[in-house]
XYZ file of C-alpha atoms in Angstrom:
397
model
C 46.592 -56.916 -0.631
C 42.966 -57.565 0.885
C 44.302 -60.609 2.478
C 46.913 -58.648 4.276
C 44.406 -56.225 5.567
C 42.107 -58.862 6.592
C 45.395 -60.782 8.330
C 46.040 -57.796 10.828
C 46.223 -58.552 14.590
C 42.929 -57.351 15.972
C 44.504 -54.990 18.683
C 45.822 -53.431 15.965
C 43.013 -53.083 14.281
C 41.277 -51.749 17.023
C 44.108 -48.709 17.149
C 43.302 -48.229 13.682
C 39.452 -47.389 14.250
C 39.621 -45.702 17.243
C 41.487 -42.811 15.421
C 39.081 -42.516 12.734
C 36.487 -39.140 13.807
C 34.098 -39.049 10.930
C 30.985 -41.899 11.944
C 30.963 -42.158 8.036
C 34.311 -43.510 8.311
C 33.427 -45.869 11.095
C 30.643 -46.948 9.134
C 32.804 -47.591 5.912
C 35.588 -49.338 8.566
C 33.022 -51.820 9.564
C 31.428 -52.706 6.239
C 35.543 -53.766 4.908
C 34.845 -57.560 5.656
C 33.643 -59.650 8.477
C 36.771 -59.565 10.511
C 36.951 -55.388 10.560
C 33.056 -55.202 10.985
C 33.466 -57.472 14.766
C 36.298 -55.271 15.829
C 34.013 -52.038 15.212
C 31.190 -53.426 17.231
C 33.430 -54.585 19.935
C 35.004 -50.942 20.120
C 32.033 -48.750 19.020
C 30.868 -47.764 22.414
C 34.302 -46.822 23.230
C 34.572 -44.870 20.080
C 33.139 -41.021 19.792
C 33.253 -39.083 16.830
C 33.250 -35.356 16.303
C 29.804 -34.268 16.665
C 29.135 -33.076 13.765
C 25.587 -33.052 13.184
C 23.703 -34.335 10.085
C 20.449 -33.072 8.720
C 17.852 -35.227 8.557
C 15.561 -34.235 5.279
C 11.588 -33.970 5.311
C 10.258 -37.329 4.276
C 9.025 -37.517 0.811
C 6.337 -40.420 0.265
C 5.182 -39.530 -3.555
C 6.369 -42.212 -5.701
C 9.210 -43.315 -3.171
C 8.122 -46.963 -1.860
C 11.460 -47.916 -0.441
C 10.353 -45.103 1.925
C 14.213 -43.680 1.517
C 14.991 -40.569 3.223
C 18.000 -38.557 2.853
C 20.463 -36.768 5.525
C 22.895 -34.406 4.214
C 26.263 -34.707 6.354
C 27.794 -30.915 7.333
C 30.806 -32.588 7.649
C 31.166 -33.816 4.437
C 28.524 -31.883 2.357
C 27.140 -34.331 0.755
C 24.059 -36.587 1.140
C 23.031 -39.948 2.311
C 20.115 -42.112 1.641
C 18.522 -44.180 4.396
C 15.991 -46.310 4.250
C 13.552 -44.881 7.276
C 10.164 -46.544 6.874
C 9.523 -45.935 11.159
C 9.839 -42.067 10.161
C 7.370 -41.424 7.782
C 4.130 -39.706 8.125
C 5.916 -38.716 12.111
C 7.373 -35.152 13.307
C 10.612 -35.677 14.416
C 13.149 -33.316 16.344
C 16.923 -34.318 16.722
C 18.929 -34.322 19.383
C 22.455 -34.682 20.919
C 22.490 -38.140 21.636
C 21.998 -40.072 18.195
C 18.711 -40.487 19.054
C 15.691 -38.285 17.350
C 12.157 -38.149 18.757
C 9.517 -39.259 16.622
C 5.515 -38.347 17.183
C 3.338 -40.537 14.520
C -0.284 -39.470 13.839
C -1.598 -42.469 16.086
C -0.140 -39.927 18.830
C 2.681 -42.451 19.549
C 6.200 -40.971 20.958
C 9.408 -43.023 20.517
C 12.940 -42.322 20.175
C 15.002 -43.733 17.382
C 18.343 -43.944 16.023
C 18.243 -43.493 12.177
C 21.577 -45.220 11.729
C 21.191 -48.542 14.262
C 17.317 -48.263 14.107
C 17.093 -48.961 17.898
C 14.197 -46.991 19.433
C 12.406 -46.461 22.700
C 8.844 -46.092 23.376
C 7.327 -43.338 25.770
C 3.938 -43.489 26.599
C 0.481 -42.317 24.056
C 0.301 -38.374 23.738
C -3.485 -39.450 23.784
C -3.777 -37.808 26.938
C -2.974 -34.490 25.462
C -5.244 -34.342 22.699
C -8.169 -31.999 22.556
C -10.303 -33.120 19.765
C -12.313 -36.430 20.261
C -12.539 -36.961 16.596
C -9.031 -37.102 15.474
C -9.604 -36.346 12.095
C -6.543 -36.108 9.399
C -7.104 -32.302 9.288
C -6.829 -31.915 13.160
C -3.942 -34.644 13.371
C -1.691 -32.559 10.926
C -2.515 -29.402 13.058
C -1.466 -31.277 16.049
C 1.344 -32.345 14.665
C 2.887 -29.043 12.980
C 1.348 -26.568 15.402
C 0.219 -28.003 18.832
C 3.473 -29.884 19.672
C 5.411 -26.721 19.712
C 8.731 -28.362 20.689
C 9.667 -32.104 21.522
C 13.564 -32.033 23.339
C 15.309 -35.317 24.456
C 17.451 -34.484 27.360
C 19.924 -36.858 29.674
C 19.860 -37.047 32.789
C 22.258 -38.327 35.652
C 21.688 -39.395 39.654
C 24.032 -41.729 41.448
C 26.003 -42.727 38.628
C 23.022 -43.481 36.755
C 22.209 -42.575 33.052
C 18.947 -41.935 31.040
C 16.326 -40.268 28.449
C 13.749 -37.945 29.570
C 11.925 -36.482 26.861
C 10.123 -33.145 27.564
C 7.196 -32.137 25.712
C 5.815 -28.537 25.228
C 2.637 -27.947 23.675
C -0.056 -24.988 23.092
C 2.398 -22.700 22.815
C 4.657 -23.758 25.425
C 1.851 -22.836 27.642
C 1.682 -26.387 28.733
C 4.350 -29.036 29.297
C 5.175 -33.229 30.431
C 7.580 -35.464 30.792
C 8.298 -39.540 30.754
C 11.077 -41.394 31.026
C 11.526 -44.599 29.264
C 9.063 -47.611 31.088
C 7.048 -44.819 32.387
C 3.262 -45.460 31.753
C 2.279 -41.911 31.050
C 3.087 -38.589 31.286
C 3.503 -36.284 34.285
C 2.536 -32.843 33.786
C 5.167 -29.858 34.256
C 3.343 -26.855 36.139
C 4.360 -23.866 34.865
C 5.412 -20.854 36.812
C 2.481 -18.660 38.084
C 4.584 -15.095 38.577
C 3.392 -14.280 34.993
C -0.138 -15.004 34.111
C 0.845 -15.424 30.054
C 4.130 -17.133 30.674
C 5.402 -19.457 27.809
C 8.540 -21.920 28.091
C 9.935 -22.233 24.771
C 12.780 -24.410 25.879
C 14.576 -26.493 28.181
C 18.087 -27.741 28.587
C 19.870 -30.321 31.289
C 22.840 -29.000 32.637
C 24.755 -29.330 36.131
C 21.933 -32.039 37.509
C 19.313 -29.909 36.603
C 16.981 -29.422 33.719
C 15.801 -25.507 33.274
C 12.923 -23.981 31.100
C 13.493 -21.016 29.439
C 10.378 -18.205 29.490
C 9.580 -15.813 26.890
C 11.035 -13.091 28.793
C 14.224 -14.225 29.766
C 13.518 -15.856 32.990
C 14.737 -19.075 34.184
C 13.354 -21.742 36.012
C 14.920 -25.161 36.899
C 13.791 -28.352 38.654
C 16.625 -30.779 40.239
C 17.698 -33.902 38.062
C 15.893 -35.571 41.580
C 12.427 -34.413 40.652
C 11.917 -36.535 37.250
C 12.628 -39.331 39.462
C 8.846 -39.192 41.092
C 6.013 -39.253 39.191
C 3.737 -36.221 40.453
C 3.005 -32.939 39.448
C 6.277 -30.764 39.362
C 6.592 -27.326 40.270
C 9.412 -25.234 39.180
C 12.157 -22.781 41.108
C 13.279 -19.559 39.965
C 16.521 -19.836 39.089
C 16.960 -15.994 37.166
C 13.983 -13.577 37.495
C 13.276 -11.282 34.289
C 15.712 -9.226 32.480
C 13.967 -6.252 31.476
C 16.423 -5.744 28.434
C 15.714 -8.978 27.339
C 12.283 -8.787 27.332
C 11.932 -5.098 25.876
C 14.487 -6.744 22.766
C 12.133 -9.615 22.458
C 8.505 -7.437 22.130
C 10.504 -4.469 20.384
C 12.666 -6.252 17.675
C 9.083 -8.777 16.707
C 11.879 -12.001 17.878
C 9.177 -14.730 17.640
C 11.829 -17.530 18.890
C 14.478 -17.837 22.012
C 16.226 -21.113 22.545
C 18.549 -22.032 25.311
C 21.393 -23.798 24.572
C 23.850 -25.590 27.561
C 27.252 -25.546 26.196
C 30.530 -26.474 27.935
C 32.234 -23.088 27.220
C 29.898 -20.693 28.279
C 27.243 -22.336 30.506
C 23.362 -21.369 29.851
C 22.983 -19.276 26.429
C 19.945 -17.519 25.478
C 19.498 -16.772 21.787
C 16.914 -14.711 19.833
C 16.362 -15.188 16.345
C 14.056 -12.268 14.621
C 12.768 -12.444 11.321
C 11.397 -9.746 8.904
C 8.317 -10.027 6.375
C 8.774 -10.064 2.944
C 5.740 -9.709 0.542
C 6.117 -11.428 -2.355
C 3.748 -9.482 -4.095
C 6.189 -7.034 -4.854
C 8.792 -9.824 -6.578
C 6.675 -11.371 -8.253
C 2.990 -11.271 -10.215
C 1.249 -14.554 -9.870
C 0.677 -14.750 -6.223
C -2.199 -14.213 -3.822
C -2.647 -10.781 -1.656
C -1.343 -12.954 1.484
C 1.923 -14.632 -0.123
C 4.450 -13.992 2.198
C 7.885 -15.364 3.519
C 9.220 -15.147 6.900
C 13.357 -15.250 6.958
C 15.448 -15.332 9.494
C 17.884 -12.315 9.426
C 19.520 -11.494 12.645
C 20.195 -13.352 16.222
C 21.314 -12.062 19.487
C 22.897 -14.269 21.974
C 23.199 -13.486 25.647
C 25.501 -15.319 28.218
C 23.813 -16.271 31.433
C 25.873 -14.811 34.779
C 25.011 -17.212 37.720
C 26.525 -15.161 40.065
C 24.922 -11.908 39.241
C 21.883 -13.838 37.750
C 21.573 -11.561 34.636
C 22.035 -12.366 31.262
C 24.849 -10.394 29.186
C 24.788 -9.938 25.040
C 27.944 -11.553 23.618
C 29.364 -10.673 20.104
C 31.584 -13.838 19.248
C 31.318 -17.126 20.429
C 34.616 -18.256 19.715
C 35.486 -21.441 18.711
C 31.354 -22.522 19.121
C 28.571 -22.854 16.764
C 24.801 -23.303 17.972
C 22.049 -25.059 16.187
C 18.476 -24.072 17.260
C 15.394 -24.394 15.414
C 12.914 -27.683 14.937
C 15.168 -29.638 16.948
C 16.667 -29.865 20.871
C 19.208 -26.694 21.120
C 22.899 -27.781 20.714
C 26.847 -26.569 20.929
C 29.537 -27.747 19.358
C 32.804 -27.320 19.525
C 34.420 -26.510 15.668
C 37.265 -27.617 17.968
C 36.627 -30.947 16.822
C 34.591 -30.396 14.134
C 36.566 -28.528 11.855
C 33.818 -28.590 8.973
C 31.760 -26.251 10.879
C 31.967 -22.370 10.904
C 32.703 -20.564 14.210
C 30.782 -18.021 15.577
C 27.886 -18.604 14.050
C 24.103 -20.304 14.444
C 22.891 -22.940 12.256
C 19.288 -22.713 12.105
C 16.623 -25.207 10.829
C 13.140 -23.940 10.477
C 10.121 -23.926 13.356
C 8.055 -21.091 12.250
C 4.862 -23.202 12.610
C 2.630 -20.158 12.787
C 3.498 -19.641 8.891
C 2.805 -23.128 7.841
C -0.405 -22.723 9.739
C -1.584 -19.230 8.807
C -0.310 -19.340 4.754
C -1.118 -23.188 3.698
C 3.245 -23.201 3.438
C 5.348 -26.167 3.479
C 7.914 -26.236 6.294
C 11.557 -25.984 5.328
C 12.113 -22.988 3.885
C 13.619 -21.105 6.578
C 17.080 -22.755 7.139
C 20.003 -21.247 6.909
C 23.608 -19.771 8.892
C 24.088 -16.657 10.594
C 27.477 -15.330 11.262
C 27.288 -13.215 14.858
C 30.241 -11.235 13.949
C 29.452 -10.251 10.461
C 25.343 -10.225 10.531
C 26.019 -12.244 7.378
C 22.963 -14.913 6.645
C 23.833 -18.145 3.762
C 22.435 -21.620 3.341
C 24.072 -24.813 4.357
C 22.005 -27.172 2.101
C 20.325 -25.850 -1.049
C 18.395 -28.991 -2.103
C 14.592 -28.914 -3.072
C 13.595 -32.027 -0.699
C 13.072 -29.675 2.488
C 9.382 -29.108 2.296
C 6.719 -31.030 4.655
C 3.270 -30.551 5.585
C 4.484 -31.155 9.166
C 7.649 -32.518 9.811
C 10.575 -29.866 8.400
C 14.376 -30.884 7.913
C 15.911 -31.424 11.686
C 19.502 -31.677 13.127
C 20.858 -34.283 15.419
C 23.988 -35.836 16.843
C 24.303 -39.076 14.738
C 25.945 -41.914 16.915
C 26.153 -45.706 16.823
Protein backbone atom coordinates (compact mmCIF):
# COMPACT_ATOMS: atom_id res chain seq x y z
CA UNK A 1 0.00 0.00 0.00
CA UNK A 2 2.99 2.49 0.86
CA UNK A 3 4.47 1.66 -2.41
CA UNK A 4 1.39 2.75 -4.20
CA UNK A 5 1.33 6.01 -2.41
CA UNK A 6 4.89 6.59 -2.96
CA UNK A 7 4.25 5.50 -6.95
CA UNK A 8 1.75 8.50 -7.55
CA UNK A 9 2.44 10.91 -10.47
CA UNK A 10 3.81 14.02 -8.85
CA UNK A 11 1.18 16.46 -10.43
CA UNK A 12 -1.03 14.54 -8.71
CA UNK A 13 0.47 14.71 -5.78
CA UNK A 14 0.80 18.20 -5.90
CA UNK A 15 -3.34 18.43 -6.23
CA UNK A 16 -3.38 16.40 -3.27
CA UNK A 17 -1.42 18.98 -0.95
CA UNK A 18 -2.59 21.96 -2.21
CA UNK A 19 -6.10 21.09 -0.76
CA UNK A 20 -4.90 20.29 2.56
CA UNK A 21 -5.63 23.87 4.99
CA UNK A 22 -4.29 22.83 8.33
CA UNK A 23 -0.04 23.67 8.17
CA UNK A 24 -0.08 20.61 10.61
CA UNK A 25 -1.28 18.66 7.80
CA UNK A 26 1.25 20.05 5.40
CA UNK A 27 3.77 19.33 7.82
CA UNK A 28 2.61 15.61 8.33
CA UNK A 29 2.24 15.53 4.12
CA UNK A 30 5.85 16.28 3.82
CA UNK A 31 7.36 14.08 6.52
CA UNK A 32 5.34 10.70 4.44
CA UNK A 33 8.67 9.80 2.57
CA UNK A 34 11.21 11.50 0.46
CA UNK A 35 9.20 11.65 -2.68
CA UNK A 36 5.97 13.57 -0.84
CA UNK A 37 8.44 15.75 1.28
CA UNK A 38 10.10 17.36 -2.50
CA UNK A 39 6.65 17.91 -3.83
CA UNK A 40 5.72 20.00 -0.55
CA UNK A 41 8.76 22.16 -0.84
CA UNK A 42 8.31 22.64 -4.48
CA UNK A 43 4.56 23.77 -3.81
CA UNK A 44 4.83 25.33 -0.30
CA UNK A 45 5.08 28.89 -1.35
CA UNK A 46 2.15 28.38 -3.48
CA UNK A 47 0.32 26.79 -0.66
CA UNK A 48 -1.62 29.04 2.19
CA UNK A 49 -3.33 27.66 4.97
CA UNK A 50 -6.14 29.01 7.08
CA UNK A 51 -4.64 31.37 9.40
CA UNK A 52 -5.27 30.04 12.25
CA UNK A 53 -2.97 31.23 14.75
CA UNK A 54 -0.97 29.14 17.28
CA UNK A 55 0.16 30.19 20.69
CA UNK A 56 3.48 30.23 21.32
CA UNK A 57 4.06 29.26 25.29
CA UNK A 58 6.50 31.22 27.75
CA UNK A 59 9.82 29.47 27.63
CA UNK A 60 10.55 27.32 30.53
CA UNK A 61 14.46 26.77 31.11
CA UNK A 62 14.32 24.82 34.70
CA UNK A 63 15.40 21.40 34.13
CA UNK A 64 14.50 21.50 30.27
CA UNK A 65 18.02 21.27 28.34
CA UNK A 66 16.61 20.38 24.98
CA UNK A 67 15.40 23.99 25.43
CA UNK A 68 11.75 22.59 24.08
CA UNK A 69 9.02 24.99 23.97
CA UNK A 70 5.50 24.29 23.38
CA UNK A 71 2.71 26.03 21.02
CA UNK A 72 -0.75 25.04 21.55
CA UNK A 73 -2.62 24.98 18.01
CA UNK A 74 -6.40 26.81 18.26
CA UNK A 75 -7.14 24.89 15.47
CA UNK A 76 -6.66 21.72 16.77
CA UNK A 77 -6.48 22.26 20.61
CA UNK A 78 -3.84 20.52 21.32
CA UNK A 79 -0.09 21.16 21.83
CA UNK A 80 3.17 20.93 20.09
CA UNK A 81 6.67 20.74 21.23
CA UNK A 82 9.45 22.57 19.41
CA UNK A 83 12.71 22.61 20.00
CA UNK A 84 13.45 26.68 20.15
CA UNK A 85 16.91 27.14 21.64
CA UNK A 86 17.16 30.96 19.51
CA UNK A 87 14.00 31.88 21.80
CA UNK A 88 15.01 31.51 25.12
CA UNK A 89 15.90 34.05 27.64
CA UNK A 90 14.23 36.71 24.45
CA UNK A 91 10.68 38.63 24.49
CA UNK A 92 9.00 37.75 21.59
CA UNK A 93 5.68 39.16 19.95
CA UNK A 94 3.94 37.26 16.99
CA UNK A 95 2.79 38.35 14.06
CA UNK A 96 0.81 37.74 10.80
CA UNK A 97 3.41 36.64 8.67
CA UNK A 98 4.96 33.35 10.30
CA UNK A 99 7.51 35.30 11.49
CA UNK A 100 7.76 36.43 15.43
CA UNK A 101 10.09 39.16 16.68
CA UNK A 102 12.53 38.23 19.11
CA UNK A 103 14.55 40.91 21.55
CA UNK A 104 17.45 38.85 23.55
CA UNK A 105 19.02 40.49 26.64
CA UNK A 106 22.27 41.38 24.54
CA UNK A 107 19.58 43.98 23.09
CA UNK A 108 19.64 42.06 19.76
CA UNK A 109 16.29 42.21 17.45
CA UNK A 110 15.66 39.46 14.86
CA UNK A 111 12.77 37.92 13.32
CA UNK A 112 12.28 34.20 13.25
CA UNK A 113 10.13 31.55 12.05
CA UNK A 114 9.62 28.91 14.83
CA UNK A 115 8.66 26.24 12.33
CA UNK A 116 11.56 26.77 9.33
CA UNK A 117 13.91 28.54 11.87
CA UNK A 118 14.82 31.18 9.20
CA UNK A 119 15.37 34.59 10.85
CA UNK A 120 16.38 38.12 10.04
CA UNK A 121 18.51 40.43 11.88
CA UNK A 122 17.61 44.23 12.53
CA UNK A 123 20.03 46.33 13.93
CA UNK A 124 21.28 46.53 18.19
CA UNK A 125 18.44 48.22 20.37
CA UNK A 126 21.76 49.48 22.08
CA UNK A 127 20.93 52.77 20.97
CA UNK A 128 17.83 52.84 23.02
CA UNK A 129 19.05 51.86 26.24
CA UNK A 130 19.23 54.19 29.18
CA UNK A 131 21.31 52.52 31.73
CA UNK A 132 25.14 52.25 31.04
CA UNK A 133 25.45 49.34 33.31
CA UNK A 134 23.16 46.83 31.89
CA UNK A 135 22.76 44.89 34.79
CA UNK A 136 20.38 41.57 34.84
CA UNK A 137 17.91 43.53 37.04
CA UNK A 138 17.68 46.51 34.54
CA UNK A 139 17.82 44.07 31.40
CA UNK A 140 14.61 42.18 32.64
CA UNK A 141 12.94 45.65 33.23
CA UNK A 142 13.83 46.55 29.78
CA UNK A 143 12.68 43.72 28.51
CA UNK A 144 9.08 43.30 30.25
CA UNK A 145 8.41 46.99 30.75
CA UNK A 146 10.45 49.43 28.51
CA UNK A 147 9.75 47.70 25.14
CA UNK A 148 6.11 48.33 25.46
CA UNK A 149 5.19 46.79 22.08
CA UNK A 150 7.41 45.23 19.21
CA UNK A 151 4.89 44.86 15.75
CA UNK A 152 6.25 43.37 12.43
CA UNK A 153 4.40 44.98 9.66
CA UNK A 154 4.67 44.49 5.57
CA UNK A 155 5.06 46.78 3.49
CA UNK A 156 4.60 47.25 -0.41
CA UNK A 157 6.03 50.04 -3.18
CA UNK A 158 6.33 49.23 -6.84
CA UNK A 159 5.59 45.73 -6.65
CA UNK A 160 8.01 45.32 -4.01
CA UNK A 161 7.64 43.31 -0.69
CA UNK A 162 9.19 43.58 2.86
CA UNK A 163 9.52 43.60 6.89
CA UNK A 164 9.57 46.71 8.79
CA UNK A 165 9.52 46.18 12.33
CA UNK A 166 8.27 49.10 14.51
CA UNK A 167 9.34 49.51 17.93
CA UNK A 168 7.55 51.46 20.77
CA UNK A 169 9.12 52.01 23.95
CA UNK A 170 8.66 54.19 27.32
CA UNK A 171 5.31 53.94 27.13
CA UNK A 172 4.76 54.39 23.59
CA UNK A 173 6.08 57.77 24.25
CA UNK A 174 8.91 57.01 21.96
CA UNK A 175 9.15 54.97 18.75
CA UNK A 176 11.80 53.48 15.54
CA UNK A 177 11.90 51.61 12.83
CA UNK A 178 14.45 49.34 10.50
CA UNK A 179 14.01 47.41 7.80
CA UNK A 180 15.99 44.36 7.16
CA UNK A 181 19.99 45.45 6.01
CA UNK A 182 19.32 48.66 7.68
CA UNK A 183 22.27 49.60 10.04
CA UNK A 184 20.24 51.19 12.76
CA UNK A 185 17.24 52.56 13.70
CA UNK A 186 15.43 55.72 12.58
CA UNK A 187 13.48 57.40 15.11
CA UNK A 188 9.54 57.96 14.65
CA UNK A 189 8.63 61.63 15.93
CA UNK A 190 5.64 61.61 17.56
CA UNK A 191 2.83 64.02 17.09
CA UNK A 192 3.22 67.34 19.04
CA UNK A 193 -0.81 68.43 19.16
CA UNK A 194 -0.85 66.65 22.58
CA UNK A 195 1.97 67.25 24.91
CA UNK A 196 1.38 63.54 26.77
CA UNK A 197 0.51 61.71 23.61
CA UNK A 198 1.22 57.87 23.63
CA UNK A 199 0.99 55.50 20.42
CA UNK A 200 0.08 52.20 21.60
CA UNK A 201 -0.11 50.72 18.16
CA UNK A 202 0.40 50.67 14.61
CA UNK A 203 -0.97 48.79 11.67
CA UNK A 204 -0.06 48.80 7.64
CA UNK A 205 -2.93 49.09 5.62
CA UNK A 206 -3.73 50.71 2.05
CA UNK A 207 0.25 51.76 1.55
CA UNK A 208 0.34 53.27 4.70
CA UNK A 209 1.34 52.38 8.19
CA UNK A 210 -0.82 54.42 11.03
CA UNK A 211 -0.19 54.81 14.88
CA UNK A 212 -2.89 54.68 17.02
CA UNK A 213 -2.91 57.46 20.17
CA UNK A 214 -4.33 56.99 23.47
CA UNK A 215 -7.20 59.04 22.65
CA UNK A 216 -8.41 57.79 19.59
CA UNK A 217 -6.52 59.78 17.13
CA UNK A 218 -4.85 58.62 14.11
CA UNK A 219 -1.83 59.38 12.48
CA UNK A 220 -0.27 57.73 9.36
CA UNK A 221 2.97 58.07 7.38
CA UNK A 222 3.00 56.83 3.52
CA UNK A 223 4.48 53.23 2.82
CA UNK A 224 7.15 55.93 0.81
CA UNK A 225 8.53 57.35 4.02
CA UNK A 226 10.23 54.01 5.54
CA UNK A 227 11.98 54.05 2.35
CA UNK A 228 14.49 57.07 3.60
CA UNK A 229 16.30 56.89 6.49
CA UNK A 230 15.63 60.31 8.46
CA UNK A 231 13.60 61.42 11.10
CA UNK A 232 9.80 60.89 10.24
CA UNK A 233 7.09 63.05 11.08
CA UNK A 234 3.59 61.93 11.11
CA UNK A 235 0.06 63.29 9.38
CA UNK A 236 -3.16 63.42 10.98
CA UNK A 237 -5.16 61.16 9.50
CA UNK A 238 -8.44 61.31 12.30
CA UNK A 239 -8.24 64.05 15.00
CA UNK A 240 -9.69 63.03 18.59
CA UNK A 241 -12.95 61.51 19.30
CA UNK A 242 -14.08 62.95 22.39
CA UNK A 243 -16.28 59.77 23.15
CA UNK A 244 -13.47 57.74 22.76
CA UNK A 245 -11.33 59.39 24.89
CA UNK A 246 -13.94 60.18 27.79
CA UNK A 247 -14.61 55.90 27.52
CA UNK A 248 -10.93 55.39 27.76
CA UNK A 249 -10.17 57.81 31.16
CA UNK A 250 -13.82 56.98 32.51
CA UNK A 251 -14.09 53.11 32.15
CA UNK A 252 -9.90 52.82 33.72
CA UNK A 253 -9.27 50.92 29.77
CA UNK A 254 -5.46 50.69 30.24
CA UNK A 255 -5.05 49.11 26.53
CA UNK A 256 -6.38 50.12 22.78
CA UNK A 257 -5.07 48.18 19.85
CA UNK A 258 -5.75 48.78 16.23
CA UNK A 259 -6.36 46.10 14.19
CA UNK A 260 -6.47 46.40 9.94
CA UNK A 261 -8.84 43.84 8.83
CA UNK A 262 -10.22 43.22 5.31
CA UNK A 263 -13.92 43.50 6.36
CA UNK A 264 -14.08 46.49 8.19
CA UNK A 265 -10.96 48.61 7.54
CA UNK A 266 -9.14 50.34 10.73
CA UNK A 267 -10.67 48.90 14.17
CA UNK A 268 -10.03 50.40 17.43
CA UNK A 269 -10.52 48.16 20.45
CA UNK A 270 -10.47 48.83 24.23
CA UNK A 271 -9.97 46.22 26.60
CA UNK A 272 -10.73 47.34 30.48
CA UNK A 273 -9.95 45.35 33.31
CA UNK A 274 -11.21 45.41 36.97
CA UNK A 275 -9.12 44.77 40.31
CA UNK A 276 -9.61 41.95 42.26
CA UNK A 277 -8.02 41.68 45.79
CA UNK A 278 -7.17 38.51 46.64
CA UNK A 279 -7.16 39.19 50.10
CA UNK A 280 -10.65 38.66 50.30
CA UNK A 281 -10.41 34.86 48.56
CA UNK A 282 -7.96 33.83 50.18
CA UNK A 283 -5.71 34.07 53.69
CA UNK A 284 -2.09 33.58 52.95
CA UNK A 285 -1.33 36.51 50.82
CA UNK A 286 0.33 39.88 51.22
CA UNK A 287 -1.79 43.34 51.70
CA UNK A 288 -0.84 44.10 47.85
CA UNK A 289 -1.86 40.61 46.17
CA UNK A 290 -3.86 41.51 43.46
CA UNK A 291 -5.03 40.30 39.91
CA UNK A 292 -5.87 42.35 37.02
CA UNK A 293 -8.53 40.46 34.47
CA UNK A 294 -9.69 41.39 31.54
CA UNK A 295 -13.56 41.64 31.56
CA UNK A 296 -15.06 43.72 28.88
CA UNK A 297 -13.89 45.24 25.28
CA UNK A 298 -15.39 47.81 23.09
CA UNK A 299 -14.63 47.93 19.49
CA UNK A 300 -15.18 50.94 17.29
CA UNK A 301 -15.18 50.97 13.38
CA UNK A 302 -13.14 53.72 11.84
CA UNK A 303 -15.38 56.00 9.13
CA UNK A 304 -12.83 57.49 6.59
CA UNK A 305 -15.22 59.53 5.13
CA UNK A 306 -16.63 61.17 8.16
CA UNK A 307 -13.27 60.52 10.02
CA UNK A 308 -14.96 59.38 13.31
CA UNK A 309 -14.88 56.24 14.85
CA UNK A 310 -18.35 54.31 15.47
CA UNK A 311 -18.92 51.42 18.42
CA UNK A 312 -19.90 48.15 16.71
CA UNK A 313 -21.72 45.26 18.57
CA UNK A 314 -20.89 42.11 16.31
CA UNK A 315 -18.19 41.58 14.15
CA UNK A 316 -19.58 39.01 12.12
CA UNK A 317 -17.84 36.36 10.76
CA UNK A 318 -14.27 38.04 12.43
CA UNK A 319 -12.33 37.37 15.46
CA UNK A 320 -9.41 39.79 16.70
CA UNK A 321 -6.39 38.87 18.67
CA UNK A 322 -4.69 41.77 20.56
CA UNK A 323 -2.52 41.63 23.44
CA UNK A 324 1.54 40.85 23.66
CA UNK A 325 1.63 40.43 20.09
CA UNK A 326 1.06 42.60 16.54
CA UNK A 327 -2.98 43.12 16.37
CA UNK A 328 -4.64 40.62 13.93
CA UNK A 329 -8.15 39.56 12.02
CA UNK A 330 -9.16 36.59 10.89
CA UNK A 331 -11.63 35.43 9.04
CA UNK A 332 -13.55 32.16 10.98
CA UNK A 333 -14.47 32.08 7.27
CA UNK A 334 -11.63 29.94 6.82
CA UNK A 335 -10.87 29.10 10.04
CA UNK A 336 -13.72 27.35 11.23
CA UNK A 337 -12.03 26.39 14.71
CA UNK A 338 -12.29 29.87 15.80
CA UNK A 339 -15.32 31.62 17.49
CA UNK A 340 -16.94 34.63 15.75
CA UNK A 341 -17.47 37.74 17.20
CA UNK A 342 -15.21 37.63 19.64
CA UNK A 343 -11.41 38.85 20.83
CA UNK A 344 -8.78 36.51 21.73
CA UNK A 345 -6.57 38.14 24.07
CA UNK A 346 -3.03 37.22 25.31
CA UNK A 347 -1.68 39.14 28.20
CA UNK A 348 0.49 42.69 28.13
CA UNK A 349 -0.32 44.13 31.41
CA UNK A 350 3.40 44.86 32.08
CA UNK A 351 2.62 47.45 34.73
CA UNK A 352 1.41 44.35 36.99
CA UNK A 353 4.40 42.23 36.44
CA UNK A 354 6.35 45.32 37.30
CA UNK A 355 4.47 46.79 40.26
CA UNK A 356 3.45 43.10 42.09
CA UNK A 357 6.78 40.86 41.44
CA UNK A 358 3.88 38.67 39.01
CA UNK A 359 4.70 36.35 36.33
CA UNK A 360 3.23 37.27 32.95
CA UNK A 361 0.56 35.00 31.53
CA UNK A 362 -2.13 35.07 33.56
CA UNK A 363 -4.36 37.30 31.80
CA UNK A 364 -5.39 35.37 28.60
CA UNK A 365 -8.47 34.58 27.73
CA UNK A 366 -11.84 35.13 24.99
CA UNK A 367 -14.37 37.66 25.07
CA UNK A 368 -17.56 37.25 23.25
CA UNK A 369 -18.78 41.05 22.02
CA UNK A 370 -22.28 39.94 21.79
CA UNK A 371 -22.71 38.13 25.00
CA UNK A 372 -20.00 40.07 27.40
CA UNK A 373 -19.14 36.42 28.10
CA UNK A 374 -15.17 36.01 29.13
CA UNK A 375 -13.53 31.91 28.97
CA UNK A 376 -10.03 30.60 28.43
CA UNK A 377 -8.67 29.12 25.29
CA UNK A 378 -5.69 27.25 26.87
CA UNK A 379 -5.76 26.25 30.54
CA UNK A 380 -2.21 24.86 30.89
CA UNK A 381 0.20 25.89 33.82
CA UNK A 382 3.33 26.68 31.39
CA UNK A 383 2.13 30.43 30.74
CA UNK A 384 4.14 32.23 33.32
CA UNK A 385 7.49 34.33 32.46
CA UNK A 386 9.48 36.83 34.13
CA UNK A 387 9.36 38.70 30.79
CA UNK A 388 8.31 37.10 27.84
CA UNK A 389 4.31 35.95 28.28
CA UNK A 390 2.51 33.37 25.86
CA UNK A 391 2.14 35.27 22.24
CA UNK A 392 0.04 34.60 19.05
CA UNK A 393 1.22 34.49 15.52
CA UNK A 394 0.40 33.42 12.00
CA UNK A 395 2.47 30.16 11.65
CA UNK A 396 3.63 29.72 7.92
CA UNK A 397 6.32 27.77 6.06
Amino acid sequence: MMAFWTALPLDVLGAIAMKLEAIEDFIYFSAVCRTWNNVSTLIKHQWRPAPVPWLLLAGNTHENPGCVRKVFSLDRNKCYQLRLPETFGTRCWGSTYGWVAMVGSDFSCQLFNPLTKARISFPTLKTIVTNPWEDEQYISWFLACYLFKVTVLKVSQNDHHEFVIMVLYEDGKAAVFARHGDQSWTPVRIRESVMHARMVDVAAWNDYVFALYDDGEIWGWHVEKFHRLKLVKPRRYSPTTSVIYATYKETGADSIYLVQSSSFGLLMVLRLRYKVDLRNLVDDVSDADYVYPTHYFEVYIHDPKEKRWVKIDDLGDMALFVGGNASMSVSVAHATSLQRSCIYFTDDDYDYWEMRGKPSGRNMGVYDLKSDQVWQFYEGDDTFSEFCPPTLFIPQL
